[in-house]
Coordinates of C-alpha atoms and ligand atoms in Angstrom, one line a residue:
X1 CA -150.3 -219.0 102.2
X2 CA -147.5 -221.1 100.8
X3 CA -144.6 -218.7 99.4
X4 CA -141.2 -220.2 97.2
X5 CA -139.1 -219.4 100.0
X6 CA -141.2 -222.6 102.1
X7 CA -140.6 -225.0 98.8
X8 CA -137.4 -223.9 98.1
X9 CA -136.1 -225.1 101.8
X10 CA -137.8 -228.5 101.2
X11 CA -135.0 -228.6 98.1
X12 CA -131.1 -229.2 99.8
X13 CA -128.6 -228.1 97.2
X14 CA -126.9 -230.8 97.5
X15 CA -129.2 -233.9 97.8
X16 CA -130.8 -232.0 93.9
X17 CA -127.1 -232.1 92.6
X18 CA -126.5 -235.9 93.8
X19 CA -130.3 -236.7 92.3
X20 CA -129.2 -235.0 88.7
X21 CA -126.1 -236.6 88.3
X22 CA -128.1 -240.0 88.9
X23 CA -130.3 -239.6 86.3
X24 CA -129.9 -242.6 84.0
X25 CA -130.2 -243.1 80.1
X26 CA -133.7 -244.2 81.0
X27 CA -134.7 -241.1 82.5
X28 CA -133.8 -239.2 79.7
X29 CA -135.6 -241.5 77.1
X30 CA -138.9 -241.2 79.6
X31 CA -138.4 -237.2 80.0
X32 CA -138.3 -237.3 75.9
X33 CA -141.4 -239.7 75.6
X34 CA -143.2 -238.8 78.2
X35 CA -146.3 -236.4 77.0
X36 CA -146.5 -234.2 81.0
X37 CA -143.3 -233.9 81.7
X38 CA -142.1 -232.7 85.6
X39 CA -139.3 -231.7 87.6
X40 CA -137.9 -234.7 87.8
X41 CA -137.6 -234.7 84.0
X42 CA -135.7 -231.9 83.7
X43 CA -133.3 -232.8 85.7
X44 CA -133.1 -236.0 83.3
X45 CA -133.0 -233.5 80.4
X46 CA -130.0 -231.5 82.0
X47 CA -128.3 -234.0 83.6
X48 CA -125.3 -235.7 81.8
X49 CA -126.6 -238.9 80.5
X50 CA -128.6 -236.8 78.8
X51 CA -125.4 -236.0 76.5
X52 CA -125.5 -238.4 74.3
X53 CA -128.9 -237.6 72.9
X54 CA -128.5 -234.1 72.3
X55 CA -129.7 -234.6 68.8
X56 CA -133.0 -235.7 69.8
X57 CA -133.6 -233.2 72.7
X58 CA -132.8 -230.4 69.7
X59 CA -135.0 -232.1 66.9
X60 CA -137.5 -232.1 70.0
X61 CA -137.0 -228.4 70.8
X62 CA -136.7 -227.2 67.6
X63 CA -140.4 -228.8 66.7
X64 CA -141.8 -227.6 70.5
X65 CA -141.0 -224.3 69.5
X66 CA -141.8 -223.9 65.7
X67 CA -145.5 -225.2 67.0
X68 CA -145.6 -222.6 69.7
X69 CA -144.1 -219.7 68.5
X70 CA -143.9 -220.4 64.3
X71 CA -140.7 -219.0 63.3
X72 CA -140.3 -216.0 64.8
X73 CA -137.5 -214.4 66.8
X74 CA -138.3 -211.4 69.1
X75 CA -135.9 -208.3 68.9
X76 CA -135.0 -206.2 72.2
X77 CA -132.1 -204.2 72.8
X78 CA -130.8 -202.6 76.1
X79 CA -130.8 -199.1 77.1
X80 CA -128.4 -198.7 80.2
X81 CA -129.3 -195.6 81.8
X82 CA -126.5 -195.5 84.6
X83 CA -123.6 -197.6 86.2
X84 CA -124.3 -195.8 89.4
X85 CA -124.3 -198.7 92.1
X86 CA -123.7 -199.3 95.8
X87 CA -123.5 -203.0 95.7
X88 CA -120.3 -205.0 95.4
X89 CA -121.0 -208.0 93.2
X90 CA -117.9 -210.0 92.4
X91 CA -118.5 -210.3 88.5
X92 CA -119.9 -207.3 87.5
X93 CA -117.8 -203.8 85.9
X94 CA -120.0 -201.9 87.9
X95 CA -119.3 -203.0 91.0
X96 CA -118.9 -200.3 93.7
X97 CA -115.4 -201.1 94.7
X98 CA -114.4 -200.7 90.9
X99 CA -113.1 -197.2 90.4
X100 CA -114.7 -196.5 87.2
X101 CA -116.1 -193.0 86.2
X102 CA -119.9 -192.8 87.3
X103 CA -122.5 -191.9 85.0
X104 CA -126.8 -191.6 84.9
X105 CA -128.2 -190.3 82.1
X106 CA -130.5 -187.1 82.1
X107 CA -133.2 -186.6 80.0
X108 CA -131.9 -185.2 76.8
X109 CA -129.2 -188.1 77.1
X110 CA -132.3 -190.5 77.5
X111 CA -133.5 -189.0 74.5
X112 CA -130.4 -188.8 72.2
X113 CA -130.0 -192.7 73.2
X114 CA -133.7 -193.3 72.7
X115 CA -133.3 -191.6 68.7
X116 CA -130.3 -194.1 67.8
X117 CA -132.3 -197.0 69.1
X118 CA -135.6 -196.0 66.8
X119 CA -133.2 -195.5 64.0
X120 CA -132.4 -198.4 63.8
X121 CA -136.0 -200.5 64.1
X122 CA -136.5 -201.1 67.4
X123 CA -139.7 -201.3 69.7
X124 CA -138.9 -203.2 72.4
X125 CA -136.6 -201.4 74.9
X126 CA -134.7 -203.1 78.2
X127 CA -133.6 -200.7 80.4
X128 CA -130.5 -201.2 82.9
X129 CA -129.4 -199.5 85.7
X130 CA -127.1 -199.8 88.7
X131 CA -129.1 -200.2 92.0
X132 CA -128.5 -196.3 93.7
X133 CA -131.6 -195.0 95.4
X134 CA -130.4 -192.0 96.0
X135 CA -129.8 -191.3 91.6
X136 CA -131.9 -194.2 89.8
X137 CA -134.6 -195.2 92.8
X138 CA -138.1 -195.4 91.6
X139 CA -138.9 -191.8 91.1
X140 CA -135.6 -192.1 88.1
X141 CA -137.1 -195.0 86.5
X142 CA -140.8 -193.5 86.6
X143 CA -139.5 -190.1 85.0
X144 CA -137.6 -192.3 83.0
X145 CA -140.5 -194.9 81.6
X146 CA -143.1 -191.5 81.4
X147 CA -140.1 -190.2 78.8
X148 CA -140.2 -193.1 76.1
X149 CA -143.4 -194.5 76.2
X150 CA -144.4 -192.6 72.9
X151 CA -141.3 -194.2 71.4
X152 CA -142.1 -198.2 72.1
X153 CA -144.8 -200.2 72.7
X154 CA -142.8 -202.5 75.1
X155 CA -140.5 -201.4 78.1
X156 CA -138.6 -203.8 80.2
X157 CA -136.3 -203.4 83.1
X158 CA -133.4 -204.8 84.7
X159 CA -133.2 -203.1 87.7
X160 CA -132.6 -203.6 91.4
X161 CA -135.4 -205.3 93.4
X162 CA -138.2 -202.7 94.4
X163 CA -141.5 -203.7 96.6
X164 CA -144.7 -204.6 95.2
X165 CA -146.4 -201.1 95.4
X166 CA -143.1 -199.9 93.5
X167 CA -144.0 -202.3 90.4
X168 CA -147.3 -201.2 90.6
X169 CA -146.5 -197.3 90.3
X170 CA -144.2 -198.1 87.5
X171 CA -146.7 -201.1 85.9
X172 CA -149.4 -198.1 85.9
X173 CA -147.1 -195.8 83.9
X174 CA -146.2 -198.4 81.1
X175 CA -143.8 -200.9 82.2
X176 CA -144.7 -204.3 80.9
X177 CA -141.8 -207.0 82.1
X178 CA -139.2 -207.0 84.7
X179 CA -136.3 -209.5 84.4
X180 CA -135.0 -210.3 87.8
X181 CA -131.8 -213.0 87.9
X182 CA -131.2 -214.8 90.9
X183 CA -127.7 -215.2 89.9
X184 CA -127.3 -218.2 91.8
X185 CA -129.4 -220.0 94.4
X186 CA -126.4 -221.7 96.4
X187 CA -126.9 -219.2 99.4
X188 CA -123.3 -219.4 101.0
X189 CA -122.0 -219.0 97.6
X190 CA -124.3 -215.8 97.0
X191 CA -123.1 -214.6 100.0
X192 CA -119.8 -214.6 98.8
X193 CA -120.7 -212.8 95.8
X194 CA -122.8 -210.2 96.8
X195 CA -120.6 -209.1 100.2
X196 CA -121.8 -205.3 100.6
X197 CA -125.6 -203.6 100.0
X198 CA -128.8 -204.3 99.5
X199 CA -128.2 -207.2 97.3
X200 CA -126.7 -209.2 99.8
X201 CA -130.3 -209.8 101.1
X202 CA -130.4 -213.5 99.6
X203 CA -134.1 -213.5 100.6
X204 CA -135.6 -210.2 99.3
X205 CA -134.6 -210.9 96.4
X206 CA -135.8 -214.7 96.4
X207 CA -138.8 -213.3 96.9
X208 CA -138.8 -210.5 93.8
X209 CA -140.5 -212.8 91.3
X210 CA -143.3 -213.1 94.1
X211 CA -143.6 -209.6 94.6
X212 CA -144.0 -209.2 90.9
X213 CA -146.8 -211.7 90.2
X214 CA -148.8 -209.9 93.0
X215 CA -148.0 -206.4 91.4
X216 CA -149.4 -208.3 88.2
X217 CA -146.7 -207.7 86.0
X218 CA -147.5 -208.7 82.2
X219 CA -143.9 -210.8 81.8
X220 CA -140.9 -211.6 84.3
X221 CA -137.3 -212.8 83.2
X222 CA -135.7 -215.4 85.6
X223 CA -132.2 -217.1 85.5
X224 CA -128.9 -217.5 87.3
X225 CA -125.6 -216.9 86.0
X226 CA -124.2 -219.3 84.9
X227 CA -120.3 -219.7 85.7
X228 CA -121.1 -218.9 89.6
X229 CA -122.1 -222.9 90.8
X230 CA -122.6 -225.9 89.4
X231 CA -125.3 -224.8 86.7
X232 CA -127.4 -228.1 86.5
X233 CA -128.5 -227.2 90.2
X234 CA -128.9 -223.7 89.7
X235 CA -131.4 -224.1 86.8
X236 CA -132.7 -227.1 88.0
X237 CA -134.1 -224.4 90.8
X238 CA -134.7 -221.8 88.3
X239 CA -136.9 -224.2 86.8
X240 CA -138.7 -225.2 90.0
X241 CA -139.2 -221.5 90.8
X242 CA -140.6 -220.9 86.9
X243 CA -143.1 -223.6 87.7
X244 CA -144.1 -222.4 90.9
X245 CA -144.6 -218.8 89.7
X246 CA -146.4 -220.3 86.8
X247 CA -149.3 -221.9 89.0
X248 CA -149.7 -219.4 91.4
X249 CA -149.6 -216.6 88.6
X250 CA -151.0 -217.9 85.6
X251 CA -151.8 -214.6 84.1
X252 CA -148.1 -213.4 84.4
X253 CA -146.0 -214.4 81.4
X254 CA -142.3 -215.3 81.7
X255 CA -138.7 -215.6 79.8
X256 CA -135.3 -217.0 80.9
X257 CA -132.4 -216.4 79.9
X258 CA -128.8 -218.1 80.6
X259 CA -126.4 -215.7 80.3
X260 CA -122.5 -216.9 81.0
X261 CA -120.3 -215.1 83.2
X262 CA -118.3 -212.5 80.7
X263 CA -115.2 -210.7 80.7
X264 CA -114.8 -207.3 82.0
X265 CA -112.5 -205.0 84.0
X266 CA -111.4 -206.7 87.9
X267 CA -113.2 -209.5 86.0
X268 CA -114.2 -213.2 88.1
X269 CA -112.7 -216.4 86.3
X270 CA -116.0 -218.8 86.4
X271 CA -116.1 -221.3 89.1
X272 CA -117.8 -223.7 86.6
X273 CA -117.3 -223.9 82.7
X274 CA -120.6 -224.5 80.6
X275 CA -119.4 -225.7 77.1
X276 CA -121.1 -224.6 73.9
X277 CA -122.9 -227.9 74.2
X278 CA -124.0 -228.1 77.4
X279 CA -125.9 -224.3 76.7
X280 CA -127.8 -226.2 74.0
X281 CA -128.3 -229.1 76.0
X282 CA -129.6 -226.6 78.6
X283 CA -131.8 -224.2 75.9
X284 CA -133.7 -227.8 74.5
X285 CA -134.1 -229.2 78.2
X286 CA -136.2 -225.8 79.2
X287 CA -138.1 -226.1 76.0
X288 CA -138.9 -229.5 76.0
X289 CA -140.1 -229.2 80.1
X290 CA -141.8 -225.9 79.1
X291 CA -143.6 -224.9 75.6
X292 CA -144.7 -222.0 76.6
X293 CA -142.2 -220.0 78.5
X294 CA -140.1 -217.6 76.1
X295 CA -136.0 -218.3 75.9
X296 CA -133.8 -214.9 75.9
X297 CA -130.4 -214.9 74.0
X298 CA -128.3 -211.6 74.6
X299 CA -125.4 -210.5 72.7
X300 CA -122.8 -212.1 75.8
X301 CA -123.0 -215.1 73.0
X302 CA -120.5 -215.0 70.0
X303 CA -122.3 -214.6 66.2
X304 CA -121.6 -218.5 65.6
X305 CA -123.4 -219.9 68.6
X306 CA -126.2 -217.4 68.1
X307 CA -126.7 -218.0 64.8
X308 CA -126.5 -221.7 65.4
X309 CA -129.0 -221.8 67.6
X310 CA -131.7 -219.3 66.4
X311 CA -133.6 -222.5 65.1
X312 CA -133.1 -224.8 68.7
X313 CA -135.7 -223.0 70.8
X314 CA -134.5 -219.5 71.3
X315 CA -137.7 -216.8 71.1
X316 CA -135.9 -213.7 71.7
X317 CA -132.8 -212.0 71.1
X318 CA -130.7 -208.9 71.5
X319 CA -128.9 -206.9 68.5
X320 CA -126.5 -204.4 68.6
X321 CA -126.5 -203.9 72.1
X322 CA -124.3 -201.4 74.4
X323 CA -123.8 -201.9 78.0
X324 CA -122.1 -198.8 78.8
X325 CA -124.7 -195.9 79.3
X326 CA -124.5 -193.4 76.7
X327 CA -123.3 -196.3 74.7
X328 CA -125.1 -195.5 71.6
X329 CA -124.6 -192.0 70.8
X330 CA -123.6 -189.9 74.3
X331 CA -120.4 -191.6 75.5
X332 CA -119.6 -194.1 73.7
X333 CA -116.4 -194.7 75.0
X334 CA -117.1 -195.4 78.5
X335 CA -116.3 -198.4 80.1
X336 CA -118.9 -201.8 79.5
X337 CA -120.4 -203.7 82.0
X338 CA -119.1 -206.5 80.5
X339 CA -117.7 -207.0 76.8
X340 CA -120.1 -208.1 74.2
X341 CA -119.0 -210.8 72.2
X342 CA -121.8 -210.4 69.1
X343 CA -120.9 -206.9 67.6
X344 CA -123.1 -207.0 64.6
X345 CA -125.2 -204.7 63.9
X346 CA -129.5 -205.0 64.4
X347 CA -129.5 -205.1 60.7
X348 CA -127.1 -207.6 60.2
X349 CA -128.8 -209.8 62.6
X350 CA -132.4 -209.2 61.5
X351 CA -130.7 -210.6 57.9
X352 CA -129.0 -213.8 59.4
X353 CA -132.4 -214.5 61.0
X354 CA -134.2 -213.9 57.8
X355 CA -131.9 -216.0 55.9
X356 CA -132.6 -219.0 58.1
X357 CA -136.4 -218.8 57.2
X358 CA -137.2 -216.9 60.7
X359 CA -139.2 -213.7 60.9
X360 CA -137.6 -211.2 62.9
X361 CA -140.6 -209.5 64.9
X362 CA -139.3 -205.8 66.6
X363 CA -143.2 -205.2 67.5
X364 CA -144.5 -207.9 69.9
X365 CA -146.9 -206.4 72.3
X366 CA -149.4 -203.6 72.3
X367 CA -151.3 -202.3 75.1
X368 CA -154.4 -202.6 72.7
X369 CA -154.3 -206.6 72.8
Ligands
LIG1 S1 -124.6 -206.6 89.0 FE1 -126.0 -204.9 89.2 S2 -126.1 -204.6 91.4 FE2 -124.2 -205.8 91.1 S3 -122.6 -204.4 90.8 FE3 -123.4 -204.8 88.8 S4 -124.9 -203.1 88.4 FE4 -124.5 -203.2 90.7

């Protein structure tokens, strides 16, 4: 059977960077014509001829997504249940190598977290941890899921990468979406990046998002960070893998999201700079290659950009997130993974979107439907 891992060696980094940065005016006008679009116009869409029309690719977007989705903006917020973690990854706070104080919730903690989320309107929980098998492995996260399913009627998790029967203990107990990030694609330069534990293992986690759709998770999250390598060729292979996943899983639905390397404590300057503009440009070329596939927005972003681009193809966002855990209501003083650049609160968000004609929608799934 044909796996990513055998398409994803027939792609050389390098010959897909040269072949992006060749794309031409024309390719972008046929990518925006064209009415079956492919990988090749993507790249047109990302590339940097594709600058000068960013106008068009956001009228584009913004009319993709209004027919797809109406005006609606999906609200989520995180739940980090510990910073625990035995990997060293060079742009994270909770690296292992960082001496931070350690912390995993219990279950009144859970709980006492869980009650300032509800409070204030939210349905749709993300949950976060460190990857420490001995403190948050899979019997953690099942305890953990079993705990707040009467609170929300959608769970995610952003968690280390488990094996296929692991998804589908934790599917069976209420767990509707897993977001995986590749964090980059350019396998020396993951290397470099991810020096010590599991998550060194390039491949496994290549092959998460495969494990998932035979587990037959409901939604997956995939993306790089951006800020690690040159980001035109690491979504140009986030979209290939999207694409894949989407024909050999059709049942499985699925998000990205772009988040931008951040600041925290020990922090990683980026390797590469994404302007403001180029994360539109980016936002509208995923769109206008892929109606269907939802587009995350976290609270990394600053209030202007988010607000500016609520109407551009974005389907989801976060609100008043903390990503420390205890954050909300335990400790709220303990160190963040990384800093979060929108403070507002879910309120104050939910308004903004209102007031731009959007629906904010904190109930989106139901294991009824
Ligand atoms: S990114 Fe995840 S795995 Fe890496 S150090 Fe941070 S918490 Fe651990």
């Amino acid at each position: 059977m044909n796996s990513f891992q055998t398409l994803f060696q027939q792609h050389s980094w390098d010959s897909v960077k040269q072949s992006i940065l060749a794309k031409t005016a024309q390719d972008v006008q046929h990518a925006l014509q064209t009415s079956k679009r492919n990988l090749e116009d993507f790249k047109a869409l990302i590339s940097p001829a594709a600058m000068p029309f960013l106008e068009i690719l956001a009228q584009k977007s913004q009319q993709i997504t209004q027919k797809r989705f109406g005006k609606t903006i999906q609200m989520y917020v995180p739940l980090y249940l510990s910073n625990e973690c035995q990997n060293i990854c060079t742009y994270c706070g909770f690296s292992f190598d960082n001496k931070i104080k350690r912390k995993t919730l219990n279950d009144q903690e859970v709980i006492a977290e869980v009650e300032v989320l509800k409070s204030m309107g939210f349905d749709h929980v993300l949950l976060v941890t460190g990857e420490a098998n001995q403190t948050v492995g899979v019997p953690y996260l099942k305890k953990v899921i079993q705990l707040i399913r009467p609170y929300f009627s959608h769970i995610s998790m952003e968690v280390q990468p488990l094996d296929e029967t692991d998804y589908t203990e934790l599917i069976a107990e209420g767990l509707n979406t897993v977001l995986v990030y590749q964090e980059t694609y350019h396998e020396e330069d993951y290397k470099l990046h991810h020096p010590k534990g599991k998550k060194s293992n390039f491949q496994y986690r290549l092959e998460t998002p495969e494990r998932l759709g035979k587990a037959e998770i409901h939604k997956m999250g995939l993306g790089v960070l951006i800020g690690l390598e040159d980001w035109r060729t690491d979504c140009f292979y986030t979209a290939l893998h999207l694409d894949y996943l989407e024909k050999t899983f059709w049942k499985t639905k699925y998000s990205i999201s772009f988040p931008r390397l951040r600041p925290f404590s020990g922090g990683l300057e980026p390797k590469v700079v994404m302007s403001d503009a180029e994360l539109v440009q980016l936002i509208c070329a995923y769109r206008i290659f892929n109606e269907e596939v939802e587009l995350s927005i976290s609270t990394r972003e600053n209030e202007i950009f988010r607000d500016n681009v609520i109407n551009l193809g974005i389907t989801a966002m976060s609100a008043g997130s903390k990503t420390n855990p205890g954050g909300y209501k335990v400790e709220p003083q303990s160190l963040e993974q990384f800093e979060i650049s929108d403070e507002r609160s879910p309120a104050e968000i939910a308004k903004m979107i209102q007031n731009q004609g959007y629906e904010p929608v904190w109930k989106d799934w139901d294991m009824a439907f």
